């Protein structure tokens, strides 16, 4: 599922993701998303609703024991950069470059080193309900000055996708990884996953 279209000029679709994963994506230490259906997903299954979306950091269900030890510094950074209550900051934007469903436990080994999630966390997600994971290689962009928007009750809850009240401009986005760095990463991805 390669993303071949240019970035939209505005977007009102957002994906909720752990704050520490967002910090890893923002720093270039991670370029994949590992997803599994949640309580409020259609049929309990995660689906990529869009190939382009804002990332909204969340702290729900996130704990340090679910991360690799090397991610401890990111946990602190994510906590310090949290917006005040009642506010969301849109500073990260992602494009799905490739998405795959992993259905065999032996495939999980290929994710080693690609994520700040601990191996046990990945395995638990894989085994939850029907064994599988949806994994996507994403190109991540960031804004120097984030869009600050009001948090709303309809953004809360155990669902991955949020339709924002209004679209927000993607102008000024800069890629986290250079084209050369990302091309190298995409080549590695093709070989290991």
mmCIF file of N, CA and C in Angstrom, residues 102-169:
data_model
loop_
_atom_site.group_PDB
_atom_site.id
_atom_site.type_symbol
_atom_site.label_atom_id
_atom_site.label_comp_id
_atom_site.label_asym_id
_atom_site.label_seq_id
_atom_site.Cartn_x
_atom_site.Cartn_y
_atom_site.Cartn_z
ATOM 1 N N UNK A 102 0.969 -8.890 9.942
ATOM 2 C CA UNK A 102 1.766 -10.026 10.385
ATOM 3 C C UNK A 102 0.831 -11.021 11.052
ATOM 4 N N UNK A 103 0.890 -12.275 10.601
ATOM 5 C CA UNK A 103 -0.044 -13.289 11.104
ATOM 6 C C UNK A 103 0.648 -14.479 11.756
ATOM 7 N N UNK A 104 1.990 -14.503 11.675
ATOM 8 C CA UNK A 104 2.730 -15.621 12.264
ATOM 9 C C UNK A 104 3.660 -15.087 13.357
ATOM 10 N N UNK A 105 3.756 -15.802 14.485
ATOM 11 C CA UNK A 105 4.629 -15.350 15.579
ATOM 12 C C UNK A 105 6.081 -15.168 15.157
ATOM 13 N N UNK A 106 6.584 -15.998 14.233
ATOM 14 C CA UNK A 106 7.990 -15.871 13.826
ATOM 15 C C UNK A 106 8.264 -14.556 13.103
ATOM 16 N N UNK A 107 7.232 -13.910 12.562
ATOM 17 C CA UNK A 107 7.414 -12.626 11.880
ATOM 18 C C UNK A 107 7.746 -11.502 12.856
ATOM 19 N N UNK A 108 7.419 -11.686 14.132
ATOM 20 C CA UNK A 108 7.658 -10.635 15.121
ATOM 21 C C UNK A 108 9.151 -10.351 15.291
ATOM 22 N N UNK A 109 9.989 -11.359 15.051
ATOM 23 C CA UNK A 109 11.442 -11.161 15.174
ATOM 24 C C UNK A 109 11.941 -10.068 14.241
ATOM 25 N N UNK A 110 11.273 -9.920 13.098
ATOM 26 C CA UNK A 110 11.713 -8.923 12.122
ATOM 27 C C UNK A 110 11.511 -7.491 12.622
ATOM 28 N N UNK A 111 10.718 -7.300 13.681
ATOM 29 C CA UNK A 111 10.463 -5.960 14.216
ATOM 30 C C UNK A 111 11.522 -5.506 15.218
ATOM 31 N N UNK A 112 12.442 -6.406 15.577
ATOM 32 C CA UNK A 112 13.483 -6.057 16.559
ATOM 33 C C UNK A 112 14.269 -4.847 16.071
ATOM 34 N N UNK A 113 14.375 -3.854 16.933
ATOM 35 C CA UNK A 113 15.128 -2.650 16.620
ATOM 36 C C UNK A 113 14.346 -1.594 15.856
ATOM 37 N N UNK A 114 13.140 -1.909 15.439
ATOM 38 C CA UNK A 114 12.333 -0.964 14.658
ATOM 39 C C UNK A 114 11.404 -0.123 15.520
ATOM 40 N N UNK A 115 11.231 -0.492 16.793
ATOM 41 C CA UNK A 115 10.237 0.170 17.631
ATOM 42 C C UNK A 115 10.761 0.333 19.045
ATOM 43 N N UNK A 116 10.206 1.311 19.755
ATOM 44 C CA UNK A 116 10.548 1.497 21.163
ATOM 45 C C UNK A 116 9.695 0.595 22.058
ATOM 46 N N UNK A 117 8.761 -0.135 21.470
ATOM 47 C CA UNK A 117 7.969 -1.083 22.248
ATOM 48 C C UNK A 117 8.809 -2.305 22.588
ATOM 49 N N UNK A 118 8.693 -2.763 23.825
ATOM 50 C CA UNK A 118 9.406 -3.967 24.260
ATOM 51 C C UNK A 118 8.869 -5.179 23.503
ATOM 52 N N UNK A 119 9.722 -6.185 23.334
ATOM 53 C CA UNK A 119 9.316 -7.409 22.644
ATOM 54 C C UNK A 119 8.058 -8.015 23.277
ATOM 55 N N UNK A 120 7.999 -8.017 24.619
ATOM 56 C CA UNK A 120 6.837 -8.601 25.292
ATOM 57 C C UNK A 120 5.561 -7.819 24.971
ATOM 58 N N UNK A 121 5.664 -6.511 24.810
ATOM 59 C CA UNK A 121 4.509 -5.670 24.474
ATOM 60 C C UNK A 121 4.024 -5.999 23.072
ATOM 61 N N UNK A 122 4.960 -6.140 22.145
ATOM 62 C CA UNK A 122 4.602 -6.492 20.762
ATOM 63 C C UNK A 122 3.945 -7.863 20.729
ATOM 64 N N UNK A 123 4.498 -8.810 21.466
ATOM 65 C CA UNK A 123 3.929 -10.157 21.489
ATOM 66 C C UNK A 123 2.522 -10.148 22.107
ATOM 67 N N UNK A 124 2.338 -9.380 23.190
ATOM 68 C CA UNK A 124 1.008 -9.301 23.811
ATOM 69 C C UNK A 124 -0.013 -8.719 22.844
ATOM 70 N N UNK A 125 0.379 -7.686 22.132
ATOM 71 C CA UNK A 125 -0.536 -7.107 21.143
ATOM 72 C C UNK A 125 -0.852 -8.128 20.056
ATOM 73 N N UNK A 126 0.172 -8.833 19.602
ATOM 74 C CA UNK A 126 -0.019 -9.835 18.558
ATOM 75 C C UNK A 126 -1.026 -10.896 19.006
ATOM 76 N N UNK A 127 -0.889 -11.369 20.237
ATOM 77 C CA UNK A 127 -1.705 -12.480 20.732
ATOM 78 C C UNK A 127 -3.101 -12.069 21.198
ATOM 79 N N UNK A 128 -3.344 -10.792 21.386
ATOM 80 C CA UNK A 128 -4.660 -10.321 21.852
ATOM 81 C C UNK A 128 -5.735 -10.715 20.844
ATOM 82 N N UNK A 129 -6.766 -11.386 21.347
ATOM 83 C CA UNK A 129 -7.848 -11.911 20.518
ATOM 84 C C UNK A 129 -7.278 -12.779 19.409
ATOM 85 N N UNK A 130 -7.512 -12.438 18.171
ATOM 86 C CA UNK A 130 -6.991 -13.227 17.044
ATOM 87 C C UNK A 130 -5.547 -12.810 16.762
ATOM 88 N N UNK A 131 -4.597 -13.763 16.715
ATOM 89 C CA UNK A 131 -3.187 -13.402 16.530
ATOM 90 C C UNK A 131 -2.909 -12.710 15.193
ATOM 91 N N UNK A 132 -2.495 -11.471 15.281
ATOM 92 C CA UNK A 132 -2.004 -10.695 14.141
ATOM 93 C C UNK A 132 -1.638 -9.296 14.619
ATOM 94 N N UNK A 133 -0.899 -8.583 13.795
ATOM 95 C CA UNK A 133 -0.580 -7.170 14.000
ATOM 96 C C UNK A 133 -0.605 -6.476 12.654
ATOM 97 N N UNK A 134 -1.001 -5.218 12.656
ATOM 98 C CA UNK A 134 -0.872 -4.384 11.474
ATOM 99 C C UNK A 134 0.318 -3.470 11.708
ATOM 100 N N UNK A 135 1.252 -3.510 10.771
ATOM 101 C CA UNK A 135 2.493 -2.747 10.905
ATOM 102 C C UNK A 135 2.653 -1.875 9.661
ATOM 103 N N UNK A 136 2.981 -0.622 9.873
ATOM 104 C CA UNK A 136 3.148 0.290 8.742
ATOM 105 C C UNK A 136 4.459 1.051 8.849
ATOM 106 N N UNK A 137 5.141 1.135 7.732
ATOM 107 C CA UNK A 137 6.273 2.047 7.605
ATOM 108 C C UNK A 137 5.686 3.406 7.269
ATOM 109 N N UNK A 138 6.057 4.427 8.045
ATOM 110 C CA UNK A 138 5.508 5.767 7.833
ATOM 111 C C UNK A 138 6.624 6.786 7.628
ATOM 112 N N UNK A 139 6.349 7.727 6.766
ATOM 113 C CA UNK A 139 7.225 8.898 6.625
ATOM 114 C C UNK A 139 6.627 9.954 7.526
ATOM 115 N N UNK A 140 7.426 10.458 8.446
ATOM 116 C CA UNK A 140 6.931 11.394 9.456
ATOM 117 C C UNK A 140 7.463 12.792 9.162
ATOM 118 N N UNK A 141 6.580 13.758 9.319
ATOM 119 C CA UNK A 141 6.891 15.179 9.126
ATOM 120 C C UNK A 141 6.561 15.904 10.422
ATOM 121 N N UNK A 142 7.195 17.054 10.627
ATOM 122 C CA UNK A 142 6.892 17.821 11.842
ATOM 123 C C UNK A 142 6.793 19.309 11.540
ATOM 124 N N UNK A 143 6.014 19.964 12.370
ATOM 125 C CA UNK A 143 5.888 21.418 12.343
ATOM 126 C C UNK A 143 6.736 21.984 13.471
ATOM 127 N N UNK A 144 7.439 23.044 13.193
ATOM 128 C CA UNK A 144 8.203 23.707 14.263
ATOM 129 C C UNK A 144 7.232 24.318 15.272
ATOM 130 N N UNK A 145 6.215 25.004 14.766
ATOM 131 C CA UNK A 145 5.202 25.606 15.630
ATOM 132 C C UNK A 145 3.907 24.826 15.454
ATOM 133 N N UNK A 146 3.493 24.043 16.454
ATOM 134 C CA UNK A 146 2.328 23.169 16.288
ATOM 135 C C UNK A 146 1.020 23.945 16.191
ATOM 136 N N UNK A 147 0.038 23.297 15.597
ATOM 137 C CA UNK A 147 -1.336 23.791 15.664
ATOM 138 C C UNK A 147 -1.818 23.479 17.074
ATOM 139 N N UNK A 148 -2.346 24.475 17.753
ATOM 140 C CA UNK A 148 -2.903 24.276 19.097
ATOM 141 C C UNK A 148 -4.417 24.297 18.963
ATOM 142 N N UNK A 149 -5.026 23.184 19.351
ATOM 143 C CA UNK A 149 -6.480 23.079 19.195
ATOM 144 C C UNK A 149 -7.102 22.631 20.513
ATOM 145 N N UNK A 150 -8.369 22.938 20.645
ATOM 146 C CA UNK A 150 -9.094 22.538 21.858
ATOM 147 C C UNK A 150 -9.371 21.039 21.807
ATOM 148 N N UNK A 151 -9.101 20.374 22.919
ATOM 149 C CA UNK A 151 -9.471 18.964 23.051
ATOM 150 C C UNK A 151 -10.985 18.923 23.238
ATOM 151 N N UNK A 152 -11.605 17.907 22.695
ATOM 152 C CA UNK A 152 -13.062 17.801 22.765
ATOM 153 C C UNK A 152 -13.449 16.426 23.290
ATOM 154 N N UNK A 153 -14.605 16.328 23.938
ATOM 155 C CA UNK A 153 -15.047 15.024 24.457
ATOM 156 C C UNK A 153 -15.128 13.950 23.382
ATOM 157 N N UNK A 154 -15.491 14.316 22.148
ATOM 158 C CA UNK A 154 -15.617 13.292 21.102
ATOM 159 C C UNK A 154 -14.261 12.801 20.600
ATOM 160 N N UNK A 155 -13.167 13.437 21.027
ATOM 161 C CA UNK A 155 -11.831 12.940 20.683
ATOM 162 C C UNK A 155 -11.376 11.862 21.674
ATOM 163 N N UNK A 156 -12.025 11.791 22.832
ATOM 164 C CA UNK A 156 -11.629 10.858 23.890
ATOM 165 C C UNK A 156 -12.170 9.463 23.594
ATOM 166 N N UNK A 157 -11.698 8.490 24.354
ATOM 167 C CA UNK A 157 -12.216 7.128 24.243
ATOM 168 C C UNK A 157 -11.229 6.186 23.591
ATOM 169 N N UNK A 158 -11.601 4.927 23.585
ATOM 170 C CA UNK A 158 -10.721 3.860 23.091
ATOM 171 C C UNK A 158 -10.922 3.629 21.601
ATOM 172 N N UNK A 159 -10.658 4.628 20.818
ATOM 173 C CA UNK A 159 -10.682 4.486 19.363
ATOM 174 C C UNK A 159 -9.403 5.107 18.823
ATOM 175 N N UNK A 160 -8.923 4.574 17.749
ATOM 176 C CA UNK A 160 -7.646 5.013 17.191
ATOM 177 C C UNK A 160 -7.763 6.300 16.393
ATOM 178 N N UNK A 161 -8.845 6.425 15.638
ATOM 179 C CA UNK A 161 -8.992 7.535 14.695
ATOM 180 C C UNK A 161 -9.876 8.620 15.246
ATOM 181 N N UNK A 162 -9.506 9.866 14.950
ATOM 182 C CA UNK A 162 -10.269 11.033 15.358
ATOM 183 C C UNK A 162 -10.485 11.898 14.121
ATOM 184 N N UNK A 163 -11.724 12.336 13.932
ATOM 185 C CA UNK A 163 -12.007 13.341 12.918
ATOM 186 C C UNK A 163 -12.015 14.681 13.634
ATOM 187 N N UNK A 164 -11.032 15.496 13.325
ATOM 188 C CA UNK A 164 -10.908 16.791 13.994
ATOM 189 C C UNK A 164 -12.036 17.714 13.548
ATOM 190 N N UNK A 165 -12.387 18.669 14.392
ATOM 191 C CA UNK A 165 -13.511 19.569 14.114
ATOM 192 C C UNK A 165 -13.292 20.373 12.842
ATOM 193 N N UNK A 166 -12.046 20.636 12.509
ATOM 194 C CA UNK A 166 -11.742 21.360 11.274
ATOM 195 C C UNK A 166 -10.396 20.890 10.739
ATOM 196 N N UNK A 167 -10.190 21.037 9.434
ATOM 197 C CA UNK A 167 -8.897 20.644 8.867
ATOM 198 C C UNK A 167 -7.822 21.667 9.244
ATOM 199 N N UNK A 168 -6.587 21.184 9.332
ATOM 200 C CA UNK A 168 -5.455 22.039 9.674
ATOM 201 C C UNK A 168 -4.407 21.960 8.578
ATOM 202 N N UNK A 169 -3.809 23.093 8.275
ATOM 203 C CA UNK A 169 -2.861 23.206 7.164
ATOM 204 C C UNK A 169 -1.624 22.347 7.395
#
